[in-house]
């Protein structure tokens, strides 16, 4: 965790310079919302496909290519809007090669909860299926159809039989998204819980990219 915390610290950008943030498409809306809230008009956002969430082996190579492209476009300051996200350290190796930083944490669910809180929690998240605002909005196209549950509902037990609950980490206090998140839980047959986390550690990570 100390190494991850180091990646997420001291990322100040000199006054007047723009920074390229290369992020997961699953958190694009949240980054744009924080940019507006915090006045981060010097951040230039580039998103990789959200479905890399299902293919973490693609994240590090794509991040490497995106960093090289950003350098070619003249960006000296680059930040990676991913946690490890299942890359098994491959993303950290790319970051080290290019001397760039990423947001700390093992995955977005951790940094939405707050990495320190996630690490110190007595809660057992191993059997928790997490839902975010993104998944609540796009669960049919991002979860149900890719897993084939629309065609073969009997697969539900194979995919979700070992989970004990669905926990909605709400970035926004939105009744419609809460309704949709509950639909996700009902669709996959899990008890529903909701926790309003806001943007968690994503907000200070982006704020740390403000002018030094």
mmCIF file of C-alpha atoms in Angstrom:
data_model
loop_
_atom_site.group_PDB
_atom_site.id
_atom_site.type_symbol
_atom_site.label_atom_id
_atom_site.label_comp_id
_atom_site.label_asym_id
_atom_site.label_seq_id
_atom_site.Cartn_x
_atom_site.Cartn_y
_atom_site.Cartn_z
ATOM 1 C CA UNK A 1 0.000 0.000 0.000
ATOM 2 C CA UNK A 2 2.904 2.349 0.729
ATOM 3 C CA UNK A 3 4.115 2.060 -2.866
ATOM 4 C CA UNK A 4 0.628 2.842 -4.135
ATOM 5 C CA UNK A 5 0.335 5.826 -1.802
ATOM 6 C CA UNK A 6 3.630 7.145 -3.139
ATOM 7 C CA UNK A 7 2.259 6.906 -6.684
ATOM 8 C CA UNK A 8 -0.650 9.092 -5.631
ATOM 9 C CA UNK A 9 1.357 11.846 -3.896
ATOM 10 C CA UNK A 10 3.308 14.934 -4.907
ATOM 11 C CA UNK A 11 1.785 15.162 -8.378
ATOM 12 C CA UNK A 12 1.690 18.955 -8.583
ATOM 13 C CA UNK A 13 1.677 20.583 -12.001
ATOM 14 C CA UNK A 14 3.454 23.895 -12.642
ATOM 15 C CA UNK A 15 1.156 26.874 -13.091
ATOM 16 C CA UNK A 16 -0.276 27.219 -16.577
ATOM 17 C CA UNK A 17 0.621 23.718 -17.802
ATOM 18 C CA UNK A 18 -1.906 21.127 -18.929
ATOM 19 C CA UNK A 19 -1.907 17.530 -17.802
ATOM 20 C CA UNK A 20 -3.152 14.481 -19.683
ATOM 21 C CA UNK A 21 -5.186 12.127 -17.527
ATOM 22 C CA UNK A 22 -5.441 8.671 -19.064
ATOM 23 C CA UNK A 23 -8.367 6.972 -17.376
ATOM 24 C CA UNK A 24 -10.754 4.057 -17.430
ATOM 25 C CA UNK A 25 -13.896 4.812 -19.407
ATOM 26 C CA UNK A 26 -15.913 3.628 -16.409
ATOM 27 C CA UNK A 27 -14.924 6.745 -14.457
ATOM 28 C CA UNK A 28 -14.995 9.312 -17.281
ATOM 29 C CA UNK A 29 -18.240 10.952 -16.139
ATOM 30 C CA UNK A 30 -16.931 11.193 -12.591
ATOM 31 C CA UNK A 31 -13.653 12.809 -13.657
ATOM 32 C CA UNK A 32 -15.488 15.334 -15.800
ATOM 33 C CA UNK A 33 -17.840 16.131 -12.900
ATOM 34 C CA UNK A 34 -14.894 16.680 -10.560
ATOM 35 C CA UNK A 35 -13.139 18.811 -13.156
ATOM 36 C CA UNK A 36 -16.175 21.083 -13.185
ATOM 37 C CA UNK A 37 -16.584 21.113 -9.406
ATOM 38 C CA UNK A 38 -12.924 21.762 -8.659
ATOM 39 C CA UNK A 39 -12.214 24.042 -11.605
ATOM 40 C CA UNK A 40 -9.606 21.713 -13.071
ATOM 41 C CA UNK A 41 -9.645 23.250 -16.527
ATOM 42 C CA UNK A 42 -6.004 22.299 -17.100
ATOM 43 C CA UNK A 43 -6.836 18.569 -17.169
ATOM 44 C CA UNK A 44 -7.085 16.947 -20.609
ATOM 45 C CA UNK A 45 -8.951 13.651 -20.321
ATOM 46 C CA UNK A 46 -8.243 10.621 -22.504
ATOM 47 C CA UNK A 47 -10.260 7.484 -21.750
ATOM 48 C CA UNK A 48 -9.502 3.871 -22.578
ATOM 49 C CA UNK A 49 -12.452 1.563 -23.321
ATOM 50 C CA UNK A 50 -14.650 0.777 -20.338
ATOM 51 C CA UNK A 51 -14.857 -2.886 -21.337
ATOM 52 C CA UNK A 52 -11.187 -3.309 -20.399
ATOM 53 C CA UNK A 53 -12.753 -3.893 -16.973
ATOM 54 C CA UNK A 54 -13.571 -7.350 -18.354
ATOM 55 C CA UNK A 55 -10.100 -7.722 -19.929
ATOM 56 C CA UNK A 56 -7.519 -6.374 -17.441
ATOM 57 C CA UNK A 57 -4.692 -7.866 -19.486
ATOM 58 C CA UNK A 58 -5.364 -5.098 -22.036
ATOM 59 C CA UNK A 59 -4.993 -2.207 -19.603
ATOM 60 C CA UNK A 60 -1.203 -1.999 -19.240
ATOM 61 C CA UNK A 61 -0.403 -2.270 -22.995
ATOM 62 C CA UNK A 62 -3.092 0.277 -23.815
ATOM 63 C CA UNK A 63 -1.851 2.637 -21.097
ATOM 64 C CA UNK A 64 1.689 2.295 -22.440
ATOM 65 C CA UNK A 65 0.511 3.235 -25.948
ATOM 66 C CA UNK A 66 -1.585 6.124 -24.604
ATOM 67 C CA UNK A 67 1.356 7.505 -22.631
ATOM 68 C CA UNK A 68 3.575 7.375 -25.697
ATOM 69 C CA UNK A 69 0.869 9.120 -27.717
ATOM 70 C CA UNK A 70 0.505 11.809 -25.053
ATOM 71 C CA UNK A 71 4.251 12.424 -25.110
ATOM 72 C CA UNK A 72 4.110 12.706 -28.911
ATOM 73 C CA UNK A 73 1.334 15.286 -28.527
ATOM 74 C CA UNK A 74 3.547 17.335 -26.258
ATOM 75 C CA UNK A 75 2.213 16.454 -22.809
ATOM 76 C CA UNK A 76 5.001 16.458 -20.254
ATOM 77 C CA UNK A 77 2.632 15.818 -17.349
ATOM 78 C CA UNK A 78 0.587 12.610 -17.406
ATOM 79 C CA UNK A 79 -1.491 10.898 -14.732
ATOM 80 C CA UNK A 80 -3.068 7.439 -14.928
ATOM 81 C CA UNK A 81 -6.684 7.287 -13.786
ATOM 82 C CA UNK A 82 -6.595 3.608 -12.949
ATOM 83 C CA UNK A 83 -5.948 1.643 -9.806
ATOM 84 C CA UNK A 84 -4.206 -1.703 -10.380
ATOM 85 C CA UNK A 85 -7.560 -3.010 -11.664
ATOM 86 C CA UNK A 86 -6.506 -6.624 -12.012
ATOM 87 C CA UNK A 87 -3.289 -6.022 -13.943
ATOM 88 C CA UNK A 88 -1.218 -7.826 -11.305
ATOM 89 C CA UNK A 89 1.372 -5.063 -11.158
ATOM 90 C CA UNK A 90 1.734 -4.716 -14.941
ATOM 91 C CA UNK A 91 0.294 -1.203 -14.869
ATOM 92 C CA UNK A 92 2.754 -0.167 -12.164
ATOM 93 C CA UNK A 93 5.605 -1.392 -14.324
ATOM 94 C CA UNK A 94 4.355 0.759 -17.210
ATOM 95 C CA UNK A 95 4.051 3.749 -14.862
ATOM 96 C CA UNK A 96 7.590 3.190 -13.578
ATOM 97 C CA UNK A 97 8.976 2.912 -17.112
ATOM 98 C CA UNK A 98 7.464 6.249 -18.088
ATOM 99 C CA UNK A 99 7.882 7.930 -14.685
ATOM 100 C CA UNK A 100 4.172 8.667 -14.321
ATOM 101 C CA UNK A 101 1.814 8.150 -11.398
ATOM 102 C CA UNK A 102 -1.523 6.446 -10.993
ATOM 103 C CA UNK A 103 -4.286 6.639 -8.456
ATOM 104 C CA UNK A 104 -3.603 4.415 -5.460
ATOM 105 C CA UNK A 105 -5.558 1.287 -4.720
ATOM 106 C CA UNK A 106 -6.316 -2.196 -6.037
ATOM 107 C CA UNK A 107 -9.490 -1.184 -7.921
ATOM 108 C CA UNK A 108 -12.025 1.620 -8.296
ATOM 109 C CA UNK A 109 -14.293 0.135 -5.630
ATOM 110 C CA UNK A 110 -11.495 0.625 -3.124
ATOM 111 C CA UNK A 111 -10.757 4.216 -4.055
ATOM 112 C CA UNK A 112 -14.463 5.084 -4.114
ATOM 113 C CA UNK A 113 -14.780 3.730 -0.582
ATOM 114 C CA UNK A 114 -11.449 5.339 0.298
ATOM 115 C CA UNK A 115 -8.376 3.112 0.206
ATOM 116 C CA UNK A 116 -7.609 3.546 3.902
ATOM 117 C CA UNK A 117 -11.182 2.724 4.857
ATOM 118 C CA UNK A 118 -11.204 -0.260 2.497
ATOM 119 C CA UNK A 119 -7.974 -1.624 4.004
ATOM 120 C CA UNK A 120 -9.035 -1.070 7.597
ATOM 121 C CA UNK A 121 -12.633 -2.186 7.297
ATOM 122 C CA UNK A 122 -13.763 -5.194 9.281
ATOM 123 C CA UNK A 123 -16.197 -5.824 6.451
ATOM 124 C CA UNK A 124 -15.513 -8.840 4.258
ATOM 125 C CA UNK A 125 -15.703 -7.641 0.672
ATOM 126 C CA UNK A 126 -14.620 -10.930 -0.875
ATOM 127 C CA UNK A 127 -18.219 -12.047 -1.317
ATOM 128 C CA UNK A 128 -19.479 -8.580 -2.286
ATOM 129 C CA UNK A 129 -20.512 -7.688 -5.815
ATOM 130 C CA UNK A 130 -19.942 -3.963 -6.263
ATOM 131 C CA UNK A 131 -22.177 -1.634 -8.251
ATOM 132 C CA UNK A 132 -21.158 1.905 -9.154
ATOM 133 C CA UNK A 133 -23.052 4.729 -10.839
ATOM 134 C CA UNK A 134 -21.556 3.594 -14.141
ATOM 135 C CA UNK A 135 -22.801 0.033 -13.765
ATOM 136 C CA UNK A 136 -26.228 1.225 -12.599
ATOM 137 C CA UNK A 137 -26.508 3.259 -15.813
ATOM 138 C CA UNK A 138 -25.185 0.614 -18.168
ATOM 139 C CA UNK A 139 -25.830 -2.759 -16.551
ATOM 140 C CA UNK A 140 -27.690 -4.208 -19.536
ATOM 141 C CA UNK A 141 -24.934 -3.438 -22.042
ATOM 142 C CA UNK A 142 -21.990 -3.815 -19.686
ATOM 143 C CA UNK A 143 -23.024 -6.735 -17.487
ATOM 144 C CA UNK A 144 -26.121 -8.657 -18.553
ATOM 145 C CA UNK A 145 -25.494 -8.996 -22.298
ATOM 146 C CA UNK A 146 -21.712 -9.615 -22.183
ATOM 147 C CA UNK A 147 -22.264 -12.406 -19.655
ATOM 148 C CA UNK A 148 -25.073 -13.864 -21.738
ATOM 149 C CA UNK A 149 -27.623 -13.579 -18.923
ATOM 150 C CA UNK A 150 -30.221 -12.134 -21.282
ATOM 151 C CA UNK A 151 -30.094 -15.370 -23.285
ATOM 152 C CA UNK A 152 -29.172 -17.865 -20.564
ATOM 153 C CA UNK A 153 -30.473 -16.729 -17.175
ATOM 154 C CA UNK A 154 -29.450 -20.083 -15.736
ATOM 155 C CA UNK A 155 -25.844 -18.821 -15.828
ATOM 156 C CA UNK A 156 -26.651 -16.460 -12.970
ATOM 157 C CA UNK A 157 -25.789 -19.068 -10.358
ATOM 158 C CA UNK A 158 -22.450 -19.830 -12.024
ATOM 159 C CA UNK A 159 -21.414 -16.178 -12.089
ATOM 160 C CA UNK A 160 -22.894 -14.948 -8.829
ATOM 161 C CA UNK A 161 -23.554 -18.005 -6.682
ATOM 162 C CA UNK A 162 -20.611 -17.310 -4.377
ATOM 163 C CA UNK A 163 -21.543 -13.684 -3.712
ATOM 164 C CA UNK A 164 -23.564 -12.802 -0.631
ATOM 165 C CA UNK A 165 -24.684 -9.251 -1.423
ATOM 166 C CA UNK A 166 -24.685 -6.478 -4.001
ATOM 167 C CA UNK A 167 -23.272 -3.238 -2.588
ATOM 168 C CA UNK A 168 -24.069 -0.059 -4.480
ATOM 169 C CA UNK A 169 -21.287 2.497 -4.013
ATOM 170 C CA UNK A 170 -23.178 5.630 -5.007
ATOM 171 C CA UNK A 171 -21.099 8.485 -6.373
ATOM 172 C CA UNK A 172 -24.209 10.687 -6.549
ATOM 173 C CA UNK A 173 -27.376 10.802 -4.495
ATOM 174 C CA UNK A 174 -29.703 9.963 -7.364
ATOM 175 C CA UNK A 175 -33.011 8.168 -6.816
ATOM 176 C CA UNK A 176 -33.165 6.868 -10.395
ATOM 177 C CA UNK A 177 -29.679 5.384 -10.207
ATOM 178 C CA UNK A 178 -30.536 3.796 -6.867
ATOM 179 C CA UNK A 179 -33.593 2.230 -8.485
ATOM 180 C CA UNK A 180 -31.465 0.921 -11.339
ATOM 181 C CA UNK A 181 -28.798 -0.396 -8.956
ATOM 182 C CA UNK A 182 -31.506 -2.277 -7.085
ATOM 183 C CA UNK A 183 -32.599 -3.744 -10.416
ATOM 184 C CA UNK A 184 -29.056 -5.026 -10.917
ATOM 185 C CA UNK A 185 -29.138 -6.756 -7.539
ATOM 186 C CA UNK A 186 -32.558 -8.254 -8.274
ATOM 187 C CA UNK A 187 -31.419 -9.401 -11.696
ATOM 188 C CA UNK A 188 -28.432 -11.288 -10.309
ATOM 189 C CA UNK A 189 -30.312 -12.545 -7.244
ATOM 190 C CA UNK A 190 -28.416 -10.796 -4.451
ATOM 191 C CA UNK A 191 -29.528 -8.789 -1.404
ATOM 192 C CA UNK A 192 -29.138 -5.071 -2.044
ATOM 193 C CA UNK A 193 -27.218 -2.546 0.042
ATOM 194 C CA UNK A 194 -26.379 1.072 -0.706
ATOM 195 C CA UNK A 195 -23.569 3.279 0.546
ATOM 196 C CA UNK A 196 -23.169 6.896 -0.537
ATOM 197 C CA UNK A 197 -19.420 7.256 -1.031
ATOM 198 C CA UNK A 198 -19.233 10.236 -3.363
ATOM 199 C CA UNK A 199 -16.023 10.208 -5.379
ATOM 200 C CA UNK A 200 -13.838 8.885 -2.576
ATOM 201 C CA UNK A 201 -10.095 9.112 -3.197
ATOM 202 C CA UNK A 202 -10.636 10.110 -6.823
ATOM 203 C CA UNK A 203 -11.337 13.697 -5.754
ATOM 204 C CA UNK A 204 -8.073 14.308 -3.813
ATOM 205 C CA UNK A 205 -6.099 12.434 -6.474
ATOM 206 C CA UNK A 206 -7.284 14.864 -9.148
ATOM 207 C CA UNK A 207 -7.015 17.849 -6.826
ATOM 208 C CA UNK A 208 -3.379 16.929 -6.227
ATOM 209 C CA UNK A 209 -2.827 17.565 -9.926
ATOM 210 C CA UNK A 210 -3.571 21.266 -9.459
ATOM 211 C CA UNK A 211 -0.850 23.840 -9.673
ATOM 212 C CA UNK A 212 2.032 23.359 -7.279
#
